[in-house]
Coordinates of C-alpha atoms in Angstrom, one line a residue:
M25 CA 17.1 -128.5 -92.7
K26 CA 13.8 -128.3 -90.8
T27 CA 12.5 -125.9 -93.4
R28 CA 13.3 -128.3 -96.3
M29 CA 11.6 -131.2 -94.4
K30 CA 8.5 -129.0 -93.8
Q31 CA 8.4 -128.1 -97.4
A32 CA 8.7 -131.8 -98.5
G33 CA 6.0 -132.8 -96.0
G34 CA 3.7 -130.0 -97.3
A35 CA 4.3 -131.1 -100.9
R36 CA 3.4 -134.8 -100.0
R37 CA 0.3 -133.6 -98.3
S38 CA -0.7 -131.5 -101.3
M39 CA 0.0 -134.4 -103.7
A40 CA -2.1 -136.7 -101.5
A41 CA -4.9 -134.2 -101.4
G42 CA -4.7 -133.8 -105.2
I43 CA -4.9 -137.6 -105.7
A44 CA -7.9 -137.9 -103.3
A45 CA -9.6 -135.0 -105.1
A46 CA -9.0 -136.7 -108.5
C47 CA -10.4 -140.0 -107.2
C48 CA -13.4 -138.3 -105.8
G49 CA -13.9 -136.6 -109.1
L50 CA -13.8 -139.9 -111.0
V51 CA -16.3 -141.4 -108.6
F52 CA -18.5 -138.4 -108.9
A53 CA -18.2 -138.5 -112.7
A54 CA -19.1 -142.2 -112.8
G55 CA -22.1 -141.6 -110.6
A56 CA -23.2 -138.7 -112.7
Q57 CA -23.0 -140.9 -115.8
A58 CA -25.3 -143.5 -114.3
Q59 CA -27.7 -140.8 -113.1
D60 CA -27.8 -139.2 -116.6
F61 CA -28.4 -142.6 -118.3
P62 CA -30.1 -142.9 -120.7
K63 CA -29.5 -139.6 -122.5
G64 CA -31.4 -140.7 -125.6
T65 CA -32.7 -143.7 -127.6
V66 CA -31.5 -147.1 -126.5
K67 CA -31.0 -149.7 -129.2
L68 CA -31.5 -153.3 -128.4
V69 CA -29.8 -155.3 -131.1
V70 CA -31.3 -158.8 -131.8
P71 CA -29.2 -161.2 -133.9
G72 CA -32.3 -162.9 -135.2
P73 CA -35.2 -162.0 -137.5
A74 CA -38.3 -160.1 -136.7
G75 CA -40.9 -162.5 -135.3
S76 CA -38.4 -165.0 -133.9
S77 CA -38.6 -166.0 -130.2
I78 CA -35.7 -163.8 -129.2
D79 CA -37.2 -160.9 -131.1
N80 CA -40.5 -161.2 -129.2
V81 CA -38.8 -161.5 -125.9
A82 CA -36.7 -158.4 -126.8
R83 CA -39.8 -156.4 -127.6
A84 CA -41.4 -157.3 -124.2
L85 CA -38.2 -156.3 -122.5
A86 CA -37.8 -153.1 -124.5
E87 CA -41.4 -152.0 -123.6
H88 CA -40.7 -152.4 -119.9
L89 CA -37.3 -150.7 -120.0
G90 CA -38.8 -147.7 -121.9
E91 CA -41.3 -147.2 -119.2
A92 CA -38.7 -147.7 -116.4
W93 CA -36.5 -145.1 -118.1
R94 CA -39.1 -142.3 -118.0
G95 CA -40.4 -142.9 -121.5
T96 CA -37.0 -143.2 -123.2
P97 CA -37.4 -144.9 -126.6
V98 CA -36.0 -148.4 -126.5
I99 CA -36.0 -149.7 -130.1
I100 CA -35.3 -153.1 -131.6
E101 CA -32.7 -153.5 -134.3
N102 CA -32.7 -156.9 -136.0
R103 CA -29.3 -157.9 -137.4
P104 CA -29.6 -161.6 -138.0
G105 CA -27.1 -163.9 -139.7
A106 CA -24.0 -166.0 -139.3
S107 CA -25.0 -167.5 -136.0
T108 CA -25.3 -164.2 -134.1
T109 CA -22.0 -162.8 -135.3
I110 CA -23.4 -160.0 -137.5
G111 CA -25.3 -158.5 -134.6
A112 CA -22.5 -159.0 -132.2
A113 CA -19.9 -157.4 -134.5
W114 CA -22.2 -154.4 -134.9
V115 CA -22.6 -153.9 -131.1
A116 CA -18.8 -154.4 -130.5
K117 CA -18.1 -151.3 -132.6
A118 CA -20.8 -149.2 -131.0
P119 CA -20.1 -146.3 -128.6
A120 CA -19.4 -147.6 -125.1
D121 CA -22.1 -145.6 -123.4
G122 CA -24.9 -148.1 -122.7
H123 CA -27.2 -146.9 -125.5
T124 CA -26.5 -149.9 -127.8
L125 CA -27.0 -153.4 -126.2
L126 CA -26.9 -156.9 -127.6
L127 CA -29.5 -159.5 -126.6
T128 CA -28.1 -162.8 -127.6
P129 CA -28.6 -166.6 -127.1
T130 CA -26.1 -169.5 -126.6
P131 CA -24.4 -169.4 -130.1
F132 CA -22.6 -166.2 -128.9
A133 CA -20.4 -168.6 -126.8
Q134 CA -20.0 -171.1 -129.7
T135 CA -19.0 -168.9 -132.6
P136 CA -15.4 -168.2 -131.4
F137 CA -14.7 -171.9 -132.0
L138 CA -16.7 -172.3 -135.2
Y139 CA -15.5 -169.3 -137.2
R140 CA -12.0 -168.2 -137.9
N141 CA -11.1 -164.5 -137.7
L142 CA -14.2 -163.2 -135.9
P143 CA -14.2 -159.4 -135.9
Y144 CA -14.6 -159.3 -132.2
D145 CA -13.5 -161.2 -129.0
P146 CA -16.4 -162.5 -126.9
V147 CA -14.7 -161.5 -123.7
K148 CA -12.6 -158.4 -124.6
S149 CA -15.1 -156.7 -126.8
F150 CA -18.1 -156.8 -124.5
A151 CA -19.2 -156.0 -121.0
P152 CA -21.6 -158.6 -119.6
V153 CA -24.8 -156.9 -118.3
A154 CA -27.1 -159.7 -117.2
Q155 CA -28.3 -163.2 -117.9
I156 CA -32.0 -163.1 -118.7
A157 CA -32.9 -166.7 -119.0
D158 CA -31.7 -170.4 -119.1
S159 CA -32.7 -172.2 -122.3
Q160 CA -32.9 -176.0 -122.2
L161 CA -33.6 -178.2 -125.2
W162 CA -35.8 -181.3 -125.4
L163 CA -35.1 -184.5 -127.2
A164 CA -38.0 -185.6 -129.4
I165 CA -38.5 -188.5 -131.8
G166 CA -41.1 -189.2 -134.4
S167 CA -44.2 -190.8 -132.9
D168 CA -43.9 -193.8 -135.3
I169 CA -40.7 -194.9 -133.7
P170 CA -41.4 -197.7 -131.1
A171 CA -39.5 -196.1 -128.2
R172 CA -40.9 -194.5 -125.1
T173 CA -37.6 -193.7 -123.4
V174 CA -34.1 -192.5 -124.3
G175 CA -32.8 -196.0 -123.4
E176 CA -35.2 -197.7 -125.8
F177 CA -34.4 -195.3 -128.6
V178 CA -30.6 -195.9 -128.1
A179 CA -31.2 -199.7 -128.1
L180 CA -33.1 -199.5 -131.4
A181 CA -30.3 -197.5 -132.9
K182 CA -27.7 -199.9 -131.7
G183 CA -29.7 -202.8 -133.2
A184 CA -29.9 -201.1 -136.6
P185 CA -26.7 -199.2 -137.4
G186 CA -27.2 -196.5 -140.0
K187 CA -31.0 -196.6 -139.9
Y188 CA -31.6 -193.8 -137.4
S189 CA -30.8 -190.1 -137.7
Y190 CA -31.1 -186.7 -136.1
A191 CA -32.0 -183.3 -137.6
S192 CA -30.4 -180.0 -136.8
A193 CA -30.7 -176.3 -137.8
G194 CA -27.3 -176.6 -139.5
A195 CA -23.8 -177.7 -138.9
G196 CA -22.3 -176.3 -135.8
T197 CA -25.6 -175.3 -134.2
T198 CA -26.5 -176.3 -130.6
L199 CA -29.0 -178.9 -132.1
H200 CA -26.1 -180.5 -134.1
L201 CA -23.7 -180.6 -131.1
Y202 CA -26.3 -182.1 -128.8
G203 CA -27.2 -184.8 -131.4
Y204 CA -23.5 -185.6 -131.8
E205 CA -23.2 -185.8 -128.0
L206 CA -26.1 -188.2 -127.8
A207 CA -24.6 -190.5 -130.4
K208 CA -21.2 -190.4 -128.7
R209 CA -22.6 -191.0 -125.2
G210 CA -25.0 -193.7 -126.3
R211 CA -22.3 -195.3 -128.5
V212 CA -24.7 -195.4 -131.5
D213 CA -24.5 -194.6 -135.1
L214 CA -26.9 -191.6 -135.8
M215 CA -26.7 -189.8 -139.1
H216 CA -26.7 -186.0 -138.9
I217 CA -29.2 -184.3 -141.3
P218 CA -28.7 -180.5 -141.3
Y219 CA -31.4 -178.1 -142.3
K220 CA -31.6 -174.4 -142.9
G221 CA -33.5 -173.6 -139.7
V222 CA -35.5 -175.3 -137.0
P223 CA -39.0 -175.3 -138.5
P224 CA -38.2 -177.5 -141.5
A225 CA -36.1 -179.9 -139.3
V226 CA -39.0 -180.3 -136.9
I227 CA -41.5 -180.9 -139.7
D228 CA -39.3 -183.7 -141.2
V229 CA -38.9 -185.4 -137.9
A230 CA -42.7 -185.2 -137.4
G231 CA -43.2 -186.6 -140.9
G232 CA -40.9 -189.6 -140.3
R233 CA -38.2 -188.6 -142.7
V234 CA -35.7 -188.1 -139.8
S235 CA -35.7 -189.9 -136.5
A236 CA -34.9 -187.4 -133.8
I237 CA -34.2 -183.8 -132.9
F238 CA -33.1 -181.6 -130.0
A239 CA -35.2 -178.4 -130.0
A240 CA -36.9 -175.7 -127.9
L241 CA -40.2 -176.7 -126.3
S242 CA -42.0 -174.0 -128.2
D243 CA -40.8 -175.5 -131.5
L244 CA -41.9 -179.0 -130.6
E245 CA -45.2 -178.4 -128.9
P246 CA -47.5 -178.1 -132.0
Q247 CA -46.3 -181.4 -133.4
V248 CA -46.5 -183.0 -130.0
Q249 CA -50.1 -181.9 -129.6
A250 CA -50.7 -183.3 -133.1
H251 CA -49.3 -186.7 -131.8
K252 CA -46.6 -186.6 -134.4
L253 CA -43.7 -186.2 -132.0
R254 CA -42.8 -187.8 -128.7
I255 CA -40.6 -185.9 -126.2
L256 CA -38.2 -188.2 -124.3
A257 CA -36.0 -186.0 -122.1
S258 CA -34.6 -182.5 -121.6
T259 CA -31.1 -181.1 -121.3
G260 CA -29.9 -179.2 -118.2
A261 CA -28.7 -180.0 -114.7
Q262 CA -32.2 -180.3 -113.4
R263 CA -35.8 -180.7 -114.6
S264 CA -37.4 -177.7 -116.2
S265 CA -40.3 -176.1 -114.5
L266 CA -42.0 -176.2 -117.9
T267 CA -41.9 -180.0 -117.9
P268 CA -41.5 -181.1 -114.3
D269 CA -42.4 -184.7 -115.1
M270 CA -39.9 -185.1 -117.9
P271 CA -36.5 -186.5 -116.9
T272 CA -33.2 -184.9 -117.8
L273 CA -30.6 -186.8 -119.9
K274 CA -28.3 -186.4 -116.9
E275 CA -30.8 -188.3 -114.7
L276 CA -30.9 -191.1 -117.3
G277 CA -27.1 -191.5 -117.1
F278 CA -26.1 -189.4 -120.1
D279 CA -23.4 -187.0 -119.1
G280 CA -22.5 -184.0 -121.2
F281 CA -26.0 -182.4 -121.3
E282 CA -25.9 -180.6 -117.9
T283 CA -25.1 -177.1 -119.2
A284 CA -28.2 -175.1 -120.1
G285 CA -28.1 -172.5 -122.8
F286 CA -28.6 -168.9 -122.0
L287 CA -30.2 -165.7 -123.2
G288 CA -28.1 -162.6 -122.1
L289 CA -27.5 -158.9 -122.5
F290 CA -24.2 -157.4 -123.4
A291 CA -22.9 -153.8 -123.8
P292 CA -19.7 -152.8 -125.7
A293 CA -16.5 -153.1 -123.7
G294 CA -15.6 -149.9 -121.9
T295 CA -19.2 -149.1 -120.9
P296 CA -18.9 -147.4 -117.5
A297 CA -19.5 -149.9 -114.7
P298 CA -22.2 -147.7 -113.0
V299 CA -24.2 -147.6 -116.3
V300 CA -23.8 -151.4 -116.7
E301 CA -25.1 -151.9 -113.1
Q302 CA -28.0 -149.6 -113.7
I303 CA -29.1 -151.4 -116.8
A304 CA -28.7 -154.8 -115.0
R305 CA -31.0 -153.6 -112.2
A306 CA -33.6 -152.4 -114.7
V307 CA -33.4 -155.7 -116.5
S308 CA -33.7 -157.7 -113.3
E309 CA -36.9 -155.8 -112.4
A310 CA -38.2 -156.4 -115.9
I311 CA -37.8 -160.1 -115.6
A312 CA -39.9 -160.2 -112.5
T313 CA -42.9 -158.6 -114.3
P314 CA -45.7 -160.8 -115.7
R315 CA -45.2 -159.3 -119.2
V316 CA -41.6 -160.3 -119.6
G317 CA -42.0 -163.5 -117.6
R318 CA -44.8 -164.6 -120.0
A319 CA -42.8 -163.8 -123.0
L320 CA -39.9 -165.9 -121.8
A321 CA -42.1 -168.8 -120.7
S322 CA -44.0 -168.9 -124.0
Y323 CA -40.7 -169.8 -125.8
G324 CA -39.4 -172.3 -123.2
Y325 CA -37.1 -169.9 -121.4
E326 CA -36.6 -170.1 -117.6
P327 CA -36.3 -166.5 -116.3
V328 CA -33.0 -165.7 -114.4
R329 CA -32.2 -162.6 -112.4
S330 CA -28.4 -162.1 -112.3
S331 CA -25.7 -159.5 -111.9
P332 CA -22.9 -158.5 -114.4
Q333 CA -20.4 -160.4 -112.3
A334 CA -22.5 -163.6 -112.2
F335 CA -23.1 -163.4 -116.0
A336 CA -19.4 -162.9 -116.7
A337 CA -18.7 -166.1 -114.7
L338 CA -21.4 -167.9 -116.6
L339 CA -19.9 -166.8 -119.9
K340 CA -16.5 -168.1 -118.9
T341 CA -18.1 -171.5 -118.2
Q342 CA -20.1 -171.5 -121.4
L343 CA -17.0 -170.7 -123.5
E344 CA -15.1 -173.7 -122.0
V345 CA -18.0 -176.1 -122.4
W346 CA -18.5 -175.2 -126.1
R347 CA -14.8 -175.1 -126.9
R348 CA -14.5 -178.7 -125.8
A349 CA -17.7 -179.9 -127.5
I350 CA -17.0 -178.2 -130.8
G351 CA -13.4 -179.5 -130.7
E352 CA -14.6 -183.0 -130.1
A353 CA -17.2 -182.8 -132.9
G354 CA -14.6 -181.4 -135.3
V355 CA -16.8 -178.7 -136.7
Q356 CA -15.4 -175.7 -138.5
M357 CA -17.4 -173.1 -140.4
E358 CA -16.1 -171.0 -143.3

């Protein structure tokens, strides 16, 4: 009897030792993966064209990461189209080893509610690495419109139903959704005029053919400096450091504009956590450099240093915000 008990106890101890050894092996392997990263060229996929704001930010980031990773090539791969979905779908299918990353803006959190049958899931198909920046938008009107505040513009629109309009970069874009929200919150009739991109939309507002637009500061500034546009307010929960004297719509009593957009980095789902953490640390260090900071600021982005966990929480919030907004606007893309 005692012999059998001793044998059983020995077996349990051997099993426990084996499990402990296996766990140690997994930890060691994960640590080794992080130490060995990167093993080759890293691709930074940008779901926008060459020369776009996100492309230029990506190039500044890639330059720093290449230096931080001992001269490892970090190359930009532009895969624009379908509101970030083409680039995102490509990264979702890439090997989960950290060598293919997606740098994407806010539409990443909107497309699940705009398009049917996406070839990926925004949560299950990706590993959030880090938020890189907040991206607020600014409300601007043509300088020929006799309004100096959002309240005055809304009053004009209420007094002339059907006369005033807002431009966007296309149905379902952030610009469209914010314009819809302004009309709803202000209880005014504003006609939506969609364009194929931001530049022609801004030009037509500056030319007096459309009344208003929500856009990035970098898109508006040339026409503001030419005295063809007037900025009235910004989105976001607090004033932007880029325009500290400009009120937010929230300050002015217009709810629904508190959530800032984002610029963030994702890896394919299944990328080892130590590798994700290592990339996140390198990105955080990059954001603190003058080179990357200047690139972000020049396009109206507010630099953010975050962790994978913080970015995952932000993504969850963004998905809920845009699910509700798109549902209320009744937008559905083919």
